[in-house]
GROMACS .gro file of C-alpha atoms in nm:
model
  308
    1MET     CA    1   0.007   0.020  -0.004
    2GLY     CA    2   0.126   0.338  -0.117
    3LEU     CA    3   0.157   0.629   0.093
    4ILE     CA    4  -0.030   0.965   0.033
    5ASP     CA    5   0.151   1.244  -0.108
    6GLU     CA    6   0.103   1.606  -0.221
    7ASN     CA    7  -0.073   1.472  -0.561
    8THR     CA    8  -0.293   1.239  -0.398
    9SER     CA    9  -0.652   1.290  -0.560
   10GLY     CA   10  -0.957   1.116  -0.574
   11VAL     CA   11  -1.227   1.054  -0.294
   12PHE     CA   12  -1.145   0.900   0.017
   13VAL     CA   13  -1.455   0.814   0.211
   14ILE     CA   14  -1.484   0.899   0.608
   15SER     CA   15  -1.612   0.534   0.726
   16VAL     CA   16  -1.858   0.491   0.963
   17THR     CA   17  -1.773   0.271   1.268
   18PRO     CA   18  -2.058  -0.004   1.296
   19PHE     CA   19  -2.181  -0.121   1.596
   20ASP     CA   20  -2.456  -0.346   1.758
   21GLU     CA   21  -2.745  -0.204   1.994
   22GLN     CA   22  -2.540  -0.283   2.258
   23GLY     CA   23  -2.256  -0.084   2.179
   24ALA     CA   24  -2.030  -0.352   2.066
   25ILE     CA   25  -1.820  -0.325   1.750
   26ASP     CA   26  -1.963  -0.516   1.476
   27TRP     CA   27  -1.662  -0.658   1.286
   28GLN     CA   28  -1.851  -0.832   1.009
   29SER     CA   29  -2.045  -0.488   0.937
   30LEU     CA   30  -1.708  -0.318   0.959
   31ASP     CA   31  -1.572  -0.562   0.676
   32ARG     CA   32  -1.898  -0.517   0.492
   33VAL     CA   33  -1.903  -0.162   0.479
   34THR     CA   34  -1.541  -0.148   0.401
   35ASP     CA   35  -1.610  -0.340   0.077
   36PHE     CA   36  -1.942  -0.140   0.016
   37TYR     CA   37  -1.700   0.165  -0.006
   38PHE     CA   38  -1.441   0.050  -0.262
   39GLU     CA   39  -1.737  -0.110  -0.460
   40ALA     CA   40  -1.878   0.250  -0.493
   41GLY     CA   41  -1.569   0.355  -0.648
   42ALA     CA   42  -1.363   0.484  -0.372
   43ASP     CA   43  -0.979   0.562  -0.397
   44GLY     CA   44  -0.923   0.481  -0.061
   45LEU     CA   45  -1.067   0.512   0.315
   46THR     CA   46  -1.061   0.729   0.613
   47ILE     CA   47  -1.124   0.593   0.944
   48LEU     CA   48  -1.125   0.701   1.307
   49GLY     CA   49  -1.237   1.039   1.212
   50MET     CA   50  -1.508   1.225   1.390
   51MET     CA   51  -1.781   1.068   1.215
   52GLY     CA   52  -1.628   0.742   1.253
   53GLU     CA   53  -1.680   0.823   1.615
   54ALA     CA   54  -1.289   0.798   1.734
   55PRO     CA   55  -1.344   0.936   2.023
   56LYS     CA   56  -1.543   0.682   2.175
   57MET     CA   57  -1.300   0.433   2.124
   58THR     CA   58  -1.049   0.276   2.343
   59GLN     CA   59  -0.694   0.275   2.216
   60ALA     CA   60  -0.703  -0.121   2.168
   61GLU     CA   61  -1.062  -0.090   1.970
   62ALA     CA   62  -0.876   0.181   1.763
   63LEU     CA   63  -0.583  -0.005   1.690
   64GLU     CA   64  -0.804  -0.310   1.580
   65ILE     CA   65  -1.038  -0.117   1.347
   66SER     CA   66  -0.718  -0.002   1.207
   67ARG     CA   67  -0.555  -0.356   1.144
   68ARG     CA   68  -0.890  -0.466   1.001
   69VAL     CA   69  -0.982  -0.213   0.784
   70ILE     CA   70  -0.617  -0.175   0.662
   71ALA     CA   71  -0.581  -0.560   0.579
   72ARG     CA   72  -0.927  -0.567   0.396
   73ALA     CA   73  -0.862  -0.263   0.166
   74GLY     CA   74  -0.527  -0.452   0.030
   75ASP     CA   75  -0.327  -0.231  -0.190
   76ARG     CA   76  -0.587   0.052  -0.147
   77PRO     CA   77  -0.502   0.352   0.070
   78VAL     CA   78  -0.616   0.386   0.421
   79VAL     CA   79  -0.582   0.731   0.602
   80VAL     CA   80  -0.605   0.680   1.006
   81GLY     CA   81  -0.749   0.961   1.251
   82VAL     CA   82  -0.504   1.027   1.542
   83SER     CA   83  -0.621   1.301   1.695
   84ALA     CA   84  -0.590   1.319   2.054
   85PRO     CA   85  -0.519   1.576   2.338
   86GLY     CA   86  -0.152   1.468   2.404
   87LEU     CA   87   0.120   1.372   2.144
   88ALA     CA   88   0.234   1.074   2.345
   89ALA     CA   89  -0.108   0.901   2.251
   90LEU     CA   90  -0.121   1.052   1.919
   91ARG     CA   91   0.219   0.904   1.842
   92GLU     CA   92   0.182   0.570   1.985
   93LEU     CA   93  -0.120   0.523   1.755
   94SER     CA   94   0.059   0.660   1.435
   95MET     CA   95   0.328   0.487   1.471
   96ALA     CA   96   0.137   0.141   1.531
   97VAL     CA   97  -0.086   0.178   1.225
   98MET     CA   98   0.190   0.321   0.996
   99ASP     CA   99   0.325  -0.015   1.077
  100MET     CA  100   0.049  -0.215   0.984
  101GLY     CA  101   0.052  -0.008   0.643
  102ALA     CA  102  -0.139   0.280   0.705
  103ALA     CA  103  -0.101   0.534   0.414
  104GLY     CA  104  -0.070   0.824   0.636
  105VAL     CA  105  -0.278   0.971   0.946
  106MET     CA  106  -0.500   1.253   0.995
  107VAL     CA  107  -0.458   1.503   1.300
  108ALA     CA  108  -0.686   1.771   1.394
  109PRO     CA  109  -0.619   2.097   1.609
  110PRO     CA  110  -0.688   2.067   1.980
  111GLY     CA  111  -0.937   2.285   2.093
  112SER     CA  112  -0.710   2.466   2.344
  113LEU     CA  113  -0.541   2.639   2.028
  114GLN     CA  114  -0.646   2.996   2.081
  115THR     CA  115  -0.367   3.201   1.866
  116ASP     CA  116  -0.158   3.160   1.525
  117THR     CA  117   0.154   3.127   1.732
  118GLN     CA  118  -0.032   2.809   1.916
  119ILE     CA  119  -0.130   2.683   1.580
  120HIS     CA  120   0.189   2.680   1.424
  121ALA     CA  121   0.373   2.558   1.691
  122TYR     CA  122   0.152   2.251   1.766
  123TYR     CA  123   0.169   2.133   1.415
  124GLY     CA  124   0.536   2.159   1.448
  125GLN     CA  125   0.544   1.955   1.734
  126VAL     CA  126   0.331   1.690   1.571
  127VAL     CA  127   0.551   1.640   1.301
  128LYS     CA  128   0.848   1.629   1.519
  129VAL     CA  129   0.732   1.360   1.742
  130LEU     CA  130   0.611   1.140   1.434
  131GLY     CA  131   0.924   1.214   1.228
  132PRO     CA  132   0.975   1.318   0.846
  133ASP     CA  133   0.833   0.957   0.693
  134VAL     CA  134   0.475   0.980   0.810
  135PRO     CA  135   0.235   1.187   0.577
  136VAL     CA  136   0.014   1.399   0.756
  137VAL     CA  137  -0.321   1.521   0.674
  138LEU     CA  138  -0.426   1.836   0.851
  139GLN     CA  139  -0.779   1.865   0.942
  140ASP     CA  140  -0.894   2.235   0.908
  141PHE     CA  141  -1.267   2.195   1.049
  142PRO     CA  142  -1.305   2.466   1.246
  143LEU     CA  143  -1.691   2.431   1.292
  144ALA     CA  144  -1.613   2.117   1.484
  145THR     CA  145  -1.278   2.216   1.638
  146LYS     CA  146  -1.318   2.573   1.727
  147VAL     CA  147  -0.978   2.631   1.599
  148ALA     CA  148  -0.951   2.867   1.279
  149ILE     CA  149  -0.688   2.841   1.077
  150SER     CA  150  -0.602   3.169   0.891
  151ASP     CA  151  -0.486   3.147   0.540
  152GLU     CA  152  -0.144   3.297   0.661
  153VAL     CA  153  -0.105   3.047   0.936
  154LEU     CA  154  -0.174   2.762   0.709
  155ALA     CA  155   0.087   2.892   0.450
  156ARG     CA  156   0.353   2.893   0.696
  157ILE     CA  157   0.256   2.561   0.805
  158ILE     CA  158   0.278   2.426   0.460
  159ASN     CA  159   0.618   2.568   0.382
  160ASP     CA  160   0.760   2.489   0.717
  161PHE     CA  161   0.649   2.104   0.748
  162PRO     CA  162   0.712   1.925   0.420
  163SER     CA  163   0.586   1.611   0.614
  164ILE     CA  164   0.206   1.780   0.588
  165LYS     CA  165   0.125   1.609   0.236
  166MET     CA  166  -0.245   1.672   0.265
  167LEU     CA  167  -0.529   1.952   0.367
  168LYS     CA  168  -0.876   1.808   0.481
  169HIS     CA  169  -1.045   2.113   0.388
  170GLU     CA  170  -1.340   2.153   0.571
  171ASP     CA  171  -1.361   2.561   0.643
  172TRP     CA  172  -1.710   2.645   0.583
  173PRO     CA  173  -1.733   2.937   0.436
  174GLY     CA  174  -1.381   2.845   0.283
  175LEU     CA  175  -1.390   2.840  -0.107
  176GLN     CA  176  -1.126   3.133  -0.108
  177LYS     CA  177  -0.910   2.952   0.083
  178ILE     CA  178  -0.874   2.680  -0.154
  179THR     CA  179  -0.788   2.947  -0.417
  180LYS     CA  180  -0.538   3.137  -0.204
  181ILE     CA  181  -0.355   2.792  -0.182
  182ARG     CA  182  -0.347   2.720  -0.540
  183GLN     CA  183  -0.239   3.107  -0.607
  184ALA     CA  184   0.045   3.032  -0.355
  185GLU     CA  185   0.131   2.750  -0.546
  186ALA     CA  186   0.162   2.915  -0.881
  187ALA     CA  187   0.406   3.188  -0.708
  188GLY     CA  188   0.635   2.930  -0.571
  189GLN     CA  189   0.481   2.738  -0.239
  190ARG     CA  190   0.493   2.395  -0.270
  191ARG     CA  191   0.210   2.180  -0.346
  192ILE     CA  192  -0.008   2.023  -0.117
  193SER     CA  193  -0.298   1.805  -0.197
  194ILE     CA  194  -0.630   1.924  -0.107
  195LEU     CA  195  -0.941   1.676  -0.029
  196CYS     CA  196  -1.235   1.806   0.120
  197GLY     CA  197  -1.515   1.749   0.342
  198ASN     CA  198  -1.857   1.841   0.462
  199GLY     CA  199  -2.040   1.587   0.354
  200GLY     CA  200  -1.970   1.678  -0.026
  201GLY     CA  201  -2.183   1.980  -0.006
  202PHE     CA  202  -2.012   2.193  -0.200
  203LEU     CA  203  -1.757   1.923  -0.385
  204ALA     CA  204  -1.828   2.063  -0.757
  205GLU     CA  205  -1.724   2.427  -0.643
  206GLU     CA  206  -1.439   2.304  -0.457
  207MET     CA  207  -1.297   2.117  -0.724
  208ALA     CA  208  -1.354   2.416  -0.980
  209ARG     CA  209  -1.156   2.589  -0.733
  210GLY     CA  210  -0.880   2.392  -0.742
  211ALA     CA  211  -0.938   2.084  -0.464
  212ASP     CA  212  -0.816   1.734  -0.570
  213GLY     CA  213  -1.153   1.538  -0.464
  214ALA     CA  214  -1.320   1.482  -0.120
  215MET     CA  215  -1.247   1.287   0.190
  216THR     CA  216  -1.595   1.303   0.392
  217GLY     CA  217  -1.879   1.057   0.416
  218PHE     CA  218  -2.242   1.021   0.288
  219GLY     CA  219  -2.509   0.760   0.284
  220TYR     CA  220  -2.442   0.756  -0.109
  221PRO     CA  221  -2.073   0.770  -0.169
  222GLU     CA  222  -2.101   0.688  -0.552
  223MET     CA  223  -2.218   1.089  -0.568
  224MET     CA  224  -1.898   1.186  -0.435
  225VAL     CA  225  -1.701   0.943  -0.697
  226GLN     CA  226  -1.924   1.048  -0.990
  227ILE     CA  227  -1.933   1.416  -0.930
  228ALA     CA  228  -1.554   1.429  -0.889
  229GLN     CA  229  -1.477   1.209  -1.237
  230LEU     CA  230  -1.711   1.496  -1.395
  231MET     CA  231  -1.570   1.754  -1.260
  232THR     CA  232  -1.237   1.615  -1.370
  233ALA     CA  233  -1.360   1.573  -1.692
  234GLY     CA  234  -1.468   1.942  -1.746
  235LEU     CA  235  -1.836   1.796  -1.750
  236LYS     CA  236  -1.945   2.095  -1.508
  237ASP     CA  237  -2.344   2.061  -1.598
  238ARG     CA  238  -2.380   1.730  -1.552
  239ALA     CA  239  -2.191   1.719  -1.237
  240HIS     CA  240  -2.418   1.994  -1.106
  241ASP     CA  241  -2.768   1.796  -1.259
  242LEU     CA  242  -2.635   1.501  -1.071
  243PHE     CA  243  -2.549   1.680  -0.762
  244ASP     CA  244  -2.889   1.818  -0.751
  245ALA     CA  245  -3.079   1.501  -0.743
  246TYR     CA  246  -2.873   1.421  -0.404
  247LEU     CA  247  -2.912   1.786  -0.265
  248PRO     CA  248  -3.194   1.696  -0.045
  249LEU     CA  249  -3.063   1.447   0.134
  250ILE     CA  250  -2.717   1.621   0.144
  251ARG     CA  251  -2.912   1.919   0.328
  252TYR     CA  252  -3.087   1.717   0.548
  253GLU     CA  253  -2.757   1.518   0.665
  254SER     CA  254  -2.577   1.838   0.738
  255GLN     CA  255  -2.783   1.918   1.031
  256PRO     CA  256  -2.535   1.912   1.321
  257GLY     CA  257  -2.561   1.681   1.592
  258LEU     CA  258  -2.792   1.436   1.356
  259GLY     CA  259  -2.582   1.402   1.051
  260LEU     CA  260  -2.406   1.075   1.142
  261ALA     CA  261  -2.755   0.916   1.255
  262VAL     CA  262  -2.859   1.000   0.923
  263ARG     CA  263  -2.607   0.858   0.758
  264LYS     CA  264  -2.612   0.522   0.935
  265HIS     CA  265  -2.978   0.492   0.890
  266VAL     CA  266  -2.906   0.538   0.516
  267LEU     CA  267  -2.620   0.282   0.524
  268ALA     CA  268  -2.803   0.030   0.692
  269GLN     CA  269  -3.147   0.078   0.467
  270ARG     CA  270  -2.882  -0.035   0.187
  271GLY     CA  271  -2.744  -0.316   0.351
  272ALA     CA  272  -2.377  -0.166   0.405
  273ILE     CA  273  -2.410  -0.221   0.817
  274ALA     CA  274  -2.638  -0.413   1.024
  275SER     CA  275  -2.747  -0.157   1.267
  276PRO     CA  276  -2.804   0.242   1.233
  277ALA     CA  277  -2.669   0.218   1.621
  278LEU     CA  278  -2.430   0.508   1.755
  279ARG     CA  279  -2.229   0.442   2.044
  280THR     CA  280  -2.321   0.646   2.348
  281PRO     CA  281  -2.333   0.932   2.396
  282GLY     CA  282  -2.508   0.956   2.085
  283SER     CA  283  -2.884   0.829   1.958
  284GLY     CA  284  -3.044   0.735   1.644
  285LEU     CA  285  -3.301   0.888   1.446
  286THR     CA  286  -3.680   0.923   1.555
  287ALA     CA  287  -3.914   0.756   1.393
  288ALA     CA  288  -4.064   1.062   1.246
  289ALA     CA  289  -3.708   1.162   1.141
  290ALA     CA  290  -3.630   0.825   0.974
  291ALA     CA  291  -3.931   0.840   0.774
  292GLU     CA  292  -3.860   1.173   0.643
  293VAL     CA  293  -3.510   1.044   0.543
  294ASP     CA  294  -3.664   0.733   0.381
  295TYR     CA  295  -3.915   0.996   0.168
  296LEU     CA  296  -3.627   1.188   0.045
  297ILE     CA  297  -3.444   0.835  -0.094
  298SER     CA  298  -3.763   0.789  -0.279
  299ARG     CA  299  -3.774   1.114  -0.445
  300GLN     CA  300  -3.364   1.078  -0.499
  301GLU     CA  301  -3.377   0.763  -0.701
  302ARG     CA  302  -3.687   0.877  -0.901
  303ARG     CA  303  -3.478   1.173  -1.013
  304LEU     CA  304  -3.181   0.947  -1.065
  305LYS     CA  305  -3.376   0.733  -1.296
  306GLU     CA  306  -3.489   1.043  -1.501
  307LEU     CA  307  -3.146   1.188  -1.547
  308GLY     CA  308  -3.037   0.837  -1.690
   0.00000   0.00000   0.00000
């Protein structure tokens, strides 16, 4: 399995972690959903992210999930989320998953960072403890982390820490951030891969600004794959027509605090996982919400048939 680098592109689906109704990891469903993502056309996977319920895992569970998914993926790349309050735990998990064959690790800034100097210094510490050979994905998701990384600080991080190979772009609004990075590269700044999040809700626009693809989740990962392929091929109108068919469900899933329950409900409906259960703290959809999602899916299916 190869490592991610500054030219990595395509769709890396953020994987859910399947649980049974008692909150135990459903290992058979983990195998099945891993296959499901690749069958949908994913170029790689990212596990133990925020939507993978990583903070709810023990370190032993995180290691076993990583071992199982990396083995299941074969020669296809798997990025592992290793964000942790302390660098010792972050390093321990990183070294273990890289030894298993991970393609890189993803690190979000802890919420304690409040100044530009602290943000820059933190990523310097991360790359120092991991060493120069571990490719790092910087997760820029201020809506969740409460850490706002300015364009100027991001440029300094890119220039100063070459083992950071990829930006997981989830700033919102954040399209101009992509433009500024690509403009800086045209002026001589080193290139960095940009894969975008936010449930694919801005994927067509992000790719038009210079993003290399997506690193996020959705109950229909084939949507992200198709949008990325169409935008790469220059078929902008077709990409937007296809996106519009999925937009009501994307909109519904984008509700803060509800999105993962929606995503797991859809994946369970599609047979990718056995149960839509979330590990506590966390709960699934009410009957009313589930009915609303099912209605959106039925309309989506009709619209996709009309598009052909």
